[in-house]
Short mmCIF file of C-alpha atoms in Angstrom, two decimals:
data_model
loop_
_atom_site.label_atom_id
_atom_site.label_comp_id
_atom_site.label_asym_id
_atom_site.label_seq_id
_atom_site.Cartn_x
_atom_site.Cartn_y
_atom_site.Cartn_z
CA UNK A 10 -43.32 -13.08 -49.36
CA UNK A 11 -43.78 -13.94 -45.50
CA UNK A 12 -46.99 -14.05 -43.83
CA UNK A 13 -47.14 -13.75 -40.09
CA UNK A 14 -50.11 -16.11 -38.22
CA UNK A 15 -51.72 -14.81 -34.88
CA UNK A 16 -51.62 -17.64 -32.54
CA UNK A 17 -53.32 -18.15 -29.11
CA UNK A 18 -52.22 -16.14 -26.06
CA UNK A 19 -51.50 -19.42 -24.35
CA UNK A 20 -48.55 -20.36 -26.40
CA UNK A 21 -46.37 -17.65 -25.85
CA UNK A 22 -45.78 -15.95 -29.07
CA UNK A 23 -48.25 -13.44 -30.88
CA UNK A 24 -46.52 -13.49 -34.29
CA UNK A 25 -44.71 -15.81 -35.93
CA UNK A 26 -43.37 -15.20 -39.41
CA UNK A 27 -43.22 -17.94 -41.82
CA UNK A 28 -42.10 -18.35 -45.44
CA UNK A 29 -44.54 -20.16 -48.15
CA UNK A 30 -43.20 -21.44 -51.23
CA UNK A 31 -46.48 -21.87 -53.14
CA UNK A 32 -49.50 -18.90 -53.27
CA UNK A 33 -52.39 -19.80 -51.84
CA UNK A 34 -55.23 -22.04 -53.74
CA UNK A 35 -58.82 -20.32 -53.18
CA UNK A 36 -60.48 -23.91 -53.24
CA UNK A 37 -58.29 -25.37 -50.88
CA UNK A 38 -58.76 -23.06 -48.46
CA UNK A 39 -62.17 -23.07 -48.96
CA UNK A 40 -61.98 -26.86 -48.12
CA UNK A 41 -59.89 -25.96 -45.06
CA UNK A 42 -62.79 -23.98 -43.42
CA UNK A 43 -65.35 -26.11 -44.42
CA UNK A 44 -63.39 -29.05 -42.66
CA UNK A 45 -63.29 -27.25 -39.59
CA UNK A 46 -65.32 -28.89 -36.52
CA UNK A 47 -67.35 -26.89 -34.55
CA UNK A 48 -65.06 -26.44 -31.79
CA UNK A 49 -62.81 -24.96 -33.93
CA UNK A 50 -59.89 -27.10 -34.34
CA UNK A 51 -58.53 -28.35 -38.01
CA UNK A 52 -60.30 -31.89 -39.45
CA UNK A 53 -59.35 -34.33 -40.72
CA UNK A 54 -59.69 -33.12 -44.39
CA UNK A 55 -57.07 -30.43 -44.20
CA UNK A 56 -55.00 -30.17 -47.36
CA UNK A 57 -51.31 -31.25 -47.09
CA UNK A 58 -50.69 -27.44 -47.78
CA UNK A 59 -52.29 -27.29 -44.15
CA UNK A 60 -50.61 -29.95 -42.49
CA UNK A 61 -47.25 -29.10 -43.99
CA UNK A 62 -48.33 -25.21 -42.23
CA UNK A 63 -48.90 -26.87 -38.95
CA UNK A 64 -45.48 -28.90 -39.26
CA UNK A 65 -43.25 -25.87 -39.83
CA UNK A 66 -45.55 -24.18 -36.80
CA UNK A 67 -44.05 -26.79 -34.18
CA UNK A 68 -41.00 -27.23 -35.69
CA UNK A 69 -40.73 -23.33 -35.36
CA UNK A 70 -42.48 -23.31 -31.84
CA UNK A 71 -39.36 -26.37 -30.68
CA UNK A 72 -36.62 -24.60 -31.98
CA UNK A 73 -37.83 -21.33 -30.16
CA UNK A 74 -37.97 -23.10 -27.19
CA UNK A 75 -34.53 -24.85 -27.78
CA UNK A 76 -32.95 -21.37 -28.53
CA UNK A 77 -34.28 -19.93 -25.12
CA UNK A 78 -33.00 -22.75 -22.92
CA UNK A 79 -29.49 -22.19 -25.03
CA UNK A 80 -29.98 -18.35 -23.67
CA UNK A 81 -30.64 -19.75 -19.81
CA UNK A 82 -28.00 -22.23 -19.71
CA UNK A 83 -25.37 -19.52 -21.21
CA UNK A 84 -26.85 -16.52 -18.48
CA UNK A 85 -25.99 -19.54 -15.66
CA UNK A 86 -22.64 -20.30 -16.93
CA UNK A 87 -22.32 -16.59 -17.16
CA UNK A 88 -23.38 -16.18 -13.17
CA UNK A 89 -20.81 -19.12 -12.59
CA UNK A 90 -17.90 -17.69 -14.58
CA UNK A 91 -18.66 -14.33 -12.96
CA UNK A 92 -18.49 -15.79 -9.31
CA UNK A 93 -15.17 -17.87 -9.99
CA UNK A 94 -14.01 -14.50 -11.19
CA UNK A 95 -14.99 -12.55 -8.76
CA UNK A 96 -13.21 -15.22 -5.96
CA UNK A 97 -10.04 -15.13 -7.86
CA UNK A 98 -9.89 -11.07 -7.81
CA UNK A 99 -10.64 -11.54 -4.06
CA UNK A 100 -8.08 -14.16 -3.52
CA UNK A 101 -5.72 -12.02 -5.63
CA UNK A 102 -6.55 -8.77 -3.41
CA UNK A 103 -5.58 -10.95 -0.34
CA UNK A 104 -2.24 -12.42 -1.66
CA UNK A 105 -1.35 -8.85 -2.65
CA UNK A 106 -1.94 -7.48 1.04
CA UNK A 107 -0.39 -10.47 2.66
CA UNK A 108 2.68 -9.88 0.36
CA UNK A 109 3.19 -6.03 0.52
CA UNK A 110 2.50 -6.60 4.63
CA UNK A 111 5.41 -9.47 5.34
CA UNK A 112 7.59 -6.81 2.63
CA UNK A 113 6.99 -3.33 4.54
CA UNK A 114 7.92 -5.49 8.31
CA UNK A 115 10.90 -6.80 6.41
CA UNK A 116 11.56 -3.96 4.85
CA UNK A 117 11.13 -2.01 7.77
CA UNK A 118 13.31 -3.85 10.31
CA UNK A 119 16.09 -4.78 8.28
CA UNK A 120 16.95 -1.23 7.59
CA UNK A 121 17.40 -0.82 11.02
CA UNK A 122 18.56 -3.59 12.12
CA UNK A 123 21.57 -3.06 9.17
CA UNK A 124 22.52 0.28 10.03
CA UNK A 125 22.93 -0.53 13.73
CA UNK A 126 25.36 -2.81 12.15
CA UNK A 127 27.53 -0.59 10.49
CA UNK A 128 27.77 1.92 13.09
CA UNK A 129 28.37 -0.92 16.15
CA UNK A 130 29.60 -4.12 14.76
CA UNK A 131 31.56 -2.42 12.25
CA UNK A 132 32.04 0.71 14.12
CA UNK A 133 32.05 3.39 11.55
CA UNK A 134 32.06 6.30 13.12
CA UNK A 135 30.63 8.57 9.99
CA UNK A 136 26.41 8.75 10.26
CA UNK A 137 26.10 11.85 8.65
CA UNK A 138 28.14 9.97 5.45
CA UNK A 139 26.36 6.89 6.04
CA UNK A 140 22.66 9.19 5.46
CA UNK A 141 24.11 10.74 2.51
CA UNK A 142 25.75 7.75 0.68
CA UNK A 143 22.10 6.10 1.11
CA UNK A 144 19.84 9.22 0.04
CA UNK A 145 21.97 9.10 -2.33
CA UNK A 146 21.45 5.45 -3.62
CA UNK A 147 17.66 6.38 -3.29
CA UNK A 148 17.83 9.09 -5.68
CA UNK A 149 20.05 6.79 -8.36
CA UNK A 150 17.22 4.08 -7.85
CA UNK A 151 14.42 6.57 -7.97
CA UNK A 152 15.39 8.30 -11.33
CA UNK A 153 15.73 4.74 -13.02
CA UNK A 154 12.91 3.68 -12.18
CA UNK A 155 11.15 7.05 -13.76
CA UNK A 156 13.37 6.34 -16.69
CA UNK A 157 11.82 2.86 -17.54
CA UNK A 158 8.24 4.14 -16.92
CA UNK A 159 7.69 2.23 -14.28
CA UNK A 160 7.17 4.97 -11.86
CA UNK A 161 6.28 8.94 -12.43
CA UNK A 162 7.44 11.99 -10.38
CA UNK A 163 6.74 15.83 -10.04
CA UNK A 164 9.14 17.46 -11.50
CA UNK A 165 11.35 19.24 -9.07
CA UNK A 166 10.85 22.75 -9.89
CA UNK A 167 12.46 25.90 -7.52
CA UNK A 168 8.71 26.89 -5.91
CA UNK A 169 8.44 23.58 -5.21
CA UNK A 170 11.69 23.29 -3.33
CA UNK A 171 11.15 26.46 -1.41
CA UNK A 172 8.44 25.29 -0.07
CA UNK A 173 9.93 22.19 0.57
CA UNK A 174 13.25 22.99 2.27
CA UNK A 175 12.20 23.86 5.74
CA UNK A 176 10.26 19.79 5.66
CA UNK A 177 13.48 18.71 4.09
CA UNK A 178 16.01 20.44 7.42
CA UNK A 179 13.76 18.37 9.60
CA UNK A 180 13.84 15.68 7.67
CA UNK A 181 17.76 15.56 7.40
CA UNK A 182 18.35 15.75 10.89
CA UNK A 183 15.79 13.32 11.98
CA UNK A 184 17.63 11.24 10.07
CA UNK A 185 21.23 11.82 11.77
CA UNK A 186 19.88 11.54 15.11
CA UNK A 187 18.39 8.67 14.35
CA UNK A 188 21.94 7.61 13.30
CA UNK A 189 23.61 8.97 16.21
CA UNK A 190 21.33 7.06 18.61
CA UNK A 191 21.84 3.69 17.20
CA UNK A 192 25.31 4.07 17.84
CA UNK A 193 24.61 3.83 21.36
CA UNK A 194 21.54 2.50 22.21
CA UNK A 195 20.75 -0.72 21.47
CA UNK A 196 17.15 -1.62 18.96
CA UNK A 197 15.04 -2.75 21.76
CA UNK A 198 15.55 0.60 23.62
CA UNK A 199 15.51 2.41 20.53
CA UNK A 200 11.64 1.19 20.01
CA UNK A 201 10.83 1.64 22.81
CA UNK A 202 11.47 5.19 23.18
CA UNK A 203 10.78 6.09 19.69
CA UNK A 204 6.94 5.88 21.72
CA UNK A 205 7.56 9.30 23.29
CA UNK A 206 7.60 10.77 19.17
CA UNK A 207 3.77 9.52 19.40
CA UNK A 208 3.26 11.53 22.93
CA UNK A 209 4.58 14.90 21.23
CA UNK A 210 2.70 14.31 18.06
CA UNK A 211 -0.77 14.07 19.83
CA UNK A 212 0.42 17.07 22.02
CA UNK A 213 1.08 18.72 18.82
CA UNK A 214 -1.93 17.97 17.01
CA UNK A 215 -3.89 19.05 19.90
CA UNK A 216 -2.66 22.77 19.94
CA UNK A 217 -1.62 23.05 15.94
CA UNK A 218 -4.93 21.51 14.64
CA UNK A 219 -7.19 21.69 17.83
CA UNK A 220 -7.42 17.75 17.28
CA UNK A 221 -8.96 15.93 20.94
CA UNK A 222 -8.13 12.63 21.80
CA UNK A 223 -10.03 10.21 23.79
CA UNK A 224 -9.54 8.86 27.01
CA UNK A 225 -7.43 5.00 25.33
CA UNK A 226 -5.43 7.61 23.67
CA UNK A 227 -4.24 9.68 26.69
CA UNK A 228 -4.19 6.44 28.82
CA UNK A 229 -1.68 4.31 25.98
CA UNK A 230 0.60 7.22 25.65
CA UNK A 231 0.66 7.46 29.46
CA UNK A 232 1.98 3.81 29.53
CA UNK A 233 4.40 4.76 26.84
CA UNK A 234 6.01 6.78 28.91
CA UNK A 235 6.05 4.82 32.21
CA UNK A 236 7.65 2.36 29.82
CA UNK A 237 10.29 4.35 28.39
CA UNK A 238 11.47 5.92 31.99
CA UNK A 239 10.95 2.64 33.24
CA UNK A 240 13.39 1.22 30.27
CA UNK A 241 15.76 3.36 30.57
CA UNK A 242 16.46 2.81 34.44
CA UNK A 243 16.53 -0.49 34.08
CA UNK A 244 18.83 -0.80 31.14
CA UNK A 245 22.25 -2.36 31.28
CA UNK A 246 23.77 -0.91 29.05
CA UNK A 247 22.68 2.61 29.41
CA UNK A 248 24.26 5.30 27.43
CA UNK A 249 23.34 9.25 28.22
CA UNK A 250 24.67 10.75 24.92
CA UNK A 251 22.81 7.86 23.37
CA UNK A 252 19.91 8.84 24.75
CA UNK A 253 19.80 12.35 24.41
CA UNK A 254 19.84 11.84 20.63
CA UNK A 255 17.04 9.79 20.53
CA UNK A 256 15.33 12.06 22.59
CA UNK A 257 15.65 14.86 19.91
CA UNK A 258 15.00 12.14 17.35
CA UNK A 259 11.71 12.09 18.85
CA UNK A 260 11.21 15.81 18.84
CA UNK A 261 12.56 15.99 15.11
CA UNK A 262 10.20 13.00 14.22
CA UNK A 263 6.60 14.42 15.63
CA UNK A 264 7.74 17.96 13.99
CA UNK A 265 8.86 15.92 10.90
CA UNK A 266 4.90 14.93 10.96
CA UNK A 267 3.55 18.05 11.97
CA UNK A 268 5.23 20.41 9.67
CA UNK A 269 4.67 17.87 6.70
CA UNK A 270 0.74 18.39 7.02
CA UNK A 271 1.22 21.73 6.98
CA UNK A 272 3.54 21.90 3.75
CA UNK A 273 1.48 19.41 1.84
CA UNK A 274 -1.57 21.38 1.03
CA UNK A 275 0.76 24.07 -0.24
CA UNK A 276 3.59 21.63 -2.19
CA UNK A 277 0.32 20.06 -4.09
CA UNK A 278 -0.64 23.92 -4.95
CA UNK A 279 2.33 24.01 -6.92
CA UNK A 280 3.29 21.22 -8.64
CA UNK A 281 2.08 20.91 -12.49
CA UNK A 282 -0.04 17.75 -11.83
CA UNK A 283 -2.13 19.51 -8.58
CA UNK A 284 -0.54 16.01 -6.70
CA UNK A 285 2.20 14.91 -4.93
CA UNK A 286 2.56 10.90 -4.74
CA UNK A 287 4.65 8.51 -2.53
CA UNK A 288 8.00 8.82 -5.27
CA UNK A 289 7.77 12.23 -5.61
CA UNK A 290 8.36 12.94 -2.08
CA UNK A 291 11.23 10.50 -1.71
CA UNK A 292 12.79 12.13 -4.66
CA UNK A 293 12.54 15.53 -3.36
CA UNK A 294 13.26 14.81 0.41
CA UNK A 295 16.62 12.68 -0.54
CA UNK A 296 17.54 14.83 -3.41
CA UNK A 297 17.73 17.94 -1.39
CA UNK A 298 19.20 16.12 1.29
CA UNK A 299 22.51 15.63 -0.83
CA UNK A 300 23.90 19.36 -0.50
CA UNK A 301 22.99 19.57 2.78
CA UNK A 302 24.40 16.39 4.11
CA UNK A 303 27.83 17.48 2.38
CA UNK A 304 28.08 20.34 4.20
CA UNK A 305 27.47 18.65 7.57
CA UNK A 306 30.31 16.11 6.41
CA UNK A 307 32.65 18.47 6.21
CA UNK A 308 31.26 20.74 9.54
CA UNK A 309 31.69 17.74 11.86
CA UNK A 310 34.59 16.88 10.22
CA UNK A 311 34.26 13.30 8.68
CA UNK A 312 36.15 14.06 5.84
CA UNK A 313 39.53 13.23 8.28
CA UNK A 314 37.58 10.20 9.60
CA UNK A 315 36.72 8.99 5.80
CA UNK A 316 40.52 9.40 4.70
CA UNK A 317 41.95 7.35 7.51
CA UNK A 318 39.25 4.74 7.78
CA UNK A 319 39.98 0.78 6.31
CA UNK A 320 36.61 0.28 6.16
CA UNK A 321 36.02 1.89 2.95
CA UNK A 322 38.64 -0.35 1.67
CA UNK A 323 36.43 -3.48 2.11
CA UNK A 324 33.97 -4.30 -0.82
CA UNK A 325 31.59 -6.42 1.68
CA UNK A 326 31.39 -3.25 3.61
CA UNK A 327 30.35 -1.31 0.33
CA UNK A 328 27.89 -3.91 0.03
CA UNK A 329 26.25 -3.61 3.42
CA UNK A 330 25.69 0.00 3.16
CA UNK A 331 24.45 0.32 -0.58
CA UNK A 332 21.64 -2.86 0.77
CA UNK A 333 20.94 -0.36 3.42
CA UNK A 334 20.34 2.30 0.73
CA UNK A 335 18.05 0.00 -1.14
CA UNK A 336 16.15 -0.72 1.44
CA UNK A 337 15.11 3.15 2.28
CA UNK A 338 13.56 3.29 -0.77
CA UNK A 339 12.19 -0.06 -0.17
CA UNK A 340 10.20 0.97 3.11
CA UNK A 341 8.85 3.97 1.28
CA UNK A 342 7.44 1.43 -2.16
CA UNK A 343 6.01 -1.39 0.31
CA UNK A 344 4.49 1.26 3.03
CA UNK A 345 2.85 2.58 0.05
CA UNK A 346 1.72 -0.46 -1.54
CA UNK A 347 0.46 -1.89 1.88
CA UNK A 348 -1.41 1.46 3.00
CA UNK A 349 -3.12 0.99 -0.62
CA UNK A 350 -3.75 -2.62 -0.56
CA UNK A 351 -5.52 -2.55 3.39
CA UNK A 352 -5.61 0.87 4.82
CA UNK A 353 -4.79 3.44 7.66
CA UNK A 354 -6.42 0.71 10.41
CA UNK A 355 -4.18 -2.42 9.38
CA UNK A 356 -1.05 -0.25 8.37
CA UNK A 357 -1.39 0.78 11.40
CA UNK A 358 -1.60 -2.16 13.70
CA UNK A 359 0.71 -3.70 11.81
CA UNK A 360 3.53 -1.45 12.27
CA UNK A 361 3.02 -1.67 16.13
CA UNK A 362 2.94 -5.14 16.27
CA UNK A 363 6.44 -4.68 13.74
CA UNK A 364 8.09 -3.74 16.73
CA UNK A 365 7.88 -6.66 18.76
CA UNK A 366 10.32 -9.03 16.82
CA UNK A 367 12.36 -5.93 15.88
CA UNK A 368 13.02 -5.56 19.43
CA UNK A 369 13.42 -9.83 19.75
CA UNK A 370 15.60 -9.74 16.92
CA UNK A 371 18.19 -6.56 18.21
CA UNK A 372 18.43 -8.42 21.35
CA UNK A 373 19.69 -11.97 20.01
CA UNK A 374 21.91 -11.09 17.10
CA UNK A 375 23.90 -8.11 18.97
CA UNK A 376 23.85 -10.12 21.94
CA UNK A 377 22.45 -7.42 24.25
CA UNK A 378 22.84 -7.44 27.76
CA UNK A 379 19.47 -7.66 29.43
CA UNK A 380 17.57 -8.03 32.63
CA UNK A 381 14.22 -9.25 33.14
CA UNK A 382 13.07 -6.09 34.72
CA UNK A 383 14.58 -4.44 31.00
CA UNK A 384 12.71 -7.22 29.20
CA UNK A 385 9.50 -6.87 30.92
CA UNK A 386 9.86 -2.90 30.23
CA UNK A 387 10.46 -3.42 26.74
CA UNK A 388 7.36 -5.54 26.21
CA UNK A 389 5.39 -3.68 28.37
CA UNK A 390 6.41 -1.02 25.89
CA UNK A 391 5.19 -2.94 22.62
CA UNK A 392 2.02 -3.96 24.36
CA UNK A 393 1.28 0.03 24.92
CA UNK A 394 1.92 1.02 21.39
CA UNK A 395 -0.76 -1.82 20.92
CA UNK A 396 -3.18 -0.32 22.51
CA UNK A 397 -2.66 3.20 21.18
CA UNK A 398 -2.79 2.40 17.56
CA UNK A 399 -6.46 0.95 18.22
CA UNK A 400 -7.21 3.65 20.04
CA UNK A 401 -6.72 6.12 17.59
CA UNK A 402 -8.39 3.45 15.33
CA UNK A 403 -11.90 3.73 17.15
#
């Protein structure tokens, strides 16, 4: 049976429980208390029974103490293991945001950069069929990736596309101007006056959603514009049809935004999940897209253009344009990866300051004639859409 032995306050325990192998002998501990000296500590006549009591007490009492400075050492390797874990994670987080970034500006400005090849170095002469052939290659790339789980999509039910389609006309022919305009504008110009779709947005926003801008916001869009005027007078190789497409592409672009705000809240109502993510709308936008974009084909008759043409013949061609259609859907994964892995403030910085070796790069590898009036328009340009994106940031 174990006996427990009240101890003084000042050793740190109240009870400790002990086992005894032999019962207890009356005259021994009768000896015990008579052995006692006054001030109350044990004699030197204590049985061995006593002494043998006393031994197990401090061999209990050191292994105690030994257990308890196990417990403190494991609790600081525990705090260590916890702050080299939590440095990692961080350093992880970082890696991730520095990789999705450099991917979205690559992304980003090699699609445009490759279809202003294939409609001016290779001069095809078919945008509408270049839009569909790559919506198309989005949708193909989309639904495997659903198939091997990596992704998930809303199903793409018919309340869902009527209240989609009117997003999805927008979206289609923001898309061919966009196409028609790179034909004959060259990229620096093109970034330049893709500004303007910011000046109609925040118009928009302010009479649609009674949304008021500050005083940086009105002043950066005002130097958008004296940059795109002043762009476009000074630009060598100045094209009007050119830049009447962009123009609408502009228009098409801010309603593109505008309307798509509108349609969310209502497109989320009626999907089975109550969401719609990044895949979902890329699916539905490009998917919809594909009967549509036939029937332009054959209205602005590139069905001739497609029959006669060599360059369908060429399988480096082939290759160009189905990179180009990878790299749509590659935009939409890394813009969403980015926007999760920073936010609205550095998404948005960062695809202003994407812009400036766009326009660097269009000018050296299509060899575009410039002036420096042109180039100091073009960066005066950049340096505005600077400004407005922290503006709207503060």
């Amino acid at each position: 049976m174990a006996s427990t032995r009240i101890l003084p306050s000042n050793v740190g325990f109240e009870k400790i429980p002990m086992e005894e192998t032999t019962e207890s002998n009356p005259t021994e501990e009768r000896s015990i208390l008579l052995s006692r000296e006054p001030s109350g500590k044990l004699g030197s006549a204590s049985s061995l029974d006593g002494g043998a009591r006393r031994e197990r007490l401090v061999r209990s009492l050191t292994g105690q103490k030994m257990m308890y400075n196990d417990v403190d050492l494991e609790a600081a390797e525990d705090k260590n293991r916890i702050k080299s874990y939590r440095g990692q994670k961080t350093e992880i987080v970082c890696n991730q945001a520095l990789l999705s970034g450099l991917l979205y500006c690559l992304s980003s400005c090699s699609m445009i950069l490759v279809n202003k090849l294939v409609l001016s170095t290779y001069e095809f002469n078919a945008g509408i069929s270049l839009m569909l052939y790559q919506n198309f290659v989005s949708v193909v790339l989309v639904l495997i990736l659903r198939r091997m789980d990596i992704i998930s999509t809303e199903p793409l039910t018919w309340k869902l596309i009527r209240v989609w389609f009117p997003v999805n006309l927008i979206f289609v022919g923001m898309l061919i101007t966009s196409m028609f305009s790179l034909k004959y504008i060259n990229v620096a110009m093109v970034t330049i006056l893709k500004n303007v779709t910011n000046v109609i947005t925040a118009v928009g926003e302010m009479y649609l959603f009674k949304k008021h801008h500050g005083g940086k916001v009105w002043a950066s869009l005002s130097l958008m514009i004296v940059s795109a005027v002043s762009g476009g007078v000074t630009d060598l190789a100045f094209h009007g049809v050119g830049y009447a497409w962009q123009i609408l592409n502009c228009f098409l672009t801010a309603s593109y935004s505008l309307t798509l705000r509108r349609v969310m809240d209502t497109a989320k109502q009626v999907t089975k999940s109550g969401s719609l993510n990044e895949f979902s709308m890329v699916l539905l936008n490009n998917s919809l897209s594909l009967p549509l974009g036939l029937l332009l084909v054959f209205i602005f008759g590139e069905v001739d253009y497609l029959s006669k043409t060599p360059l369908l013949k060429m399988p480096m061609f082939w290759f160009v344009i189905t990179c180009s259609g990878f790299l749509g859907l590659a935009i939409s994964f890394t813009s969403m990866w980015f926007l999760h892995q920073t936010g609205a403030t550095t998404y948005s910085l960062v695809g202003s300051l994407n812009k400036i070796p766009l326009s660097l790069a269009g000018i050296l590898l299509f060899k575009v004639p410039t002036s420096l009036q042109n180039f100091l328009s073009i960066i005066f340009g950049l340096l505005a859409g600077i400004l407005f994106a922290r503006a709207k940031i503060k």
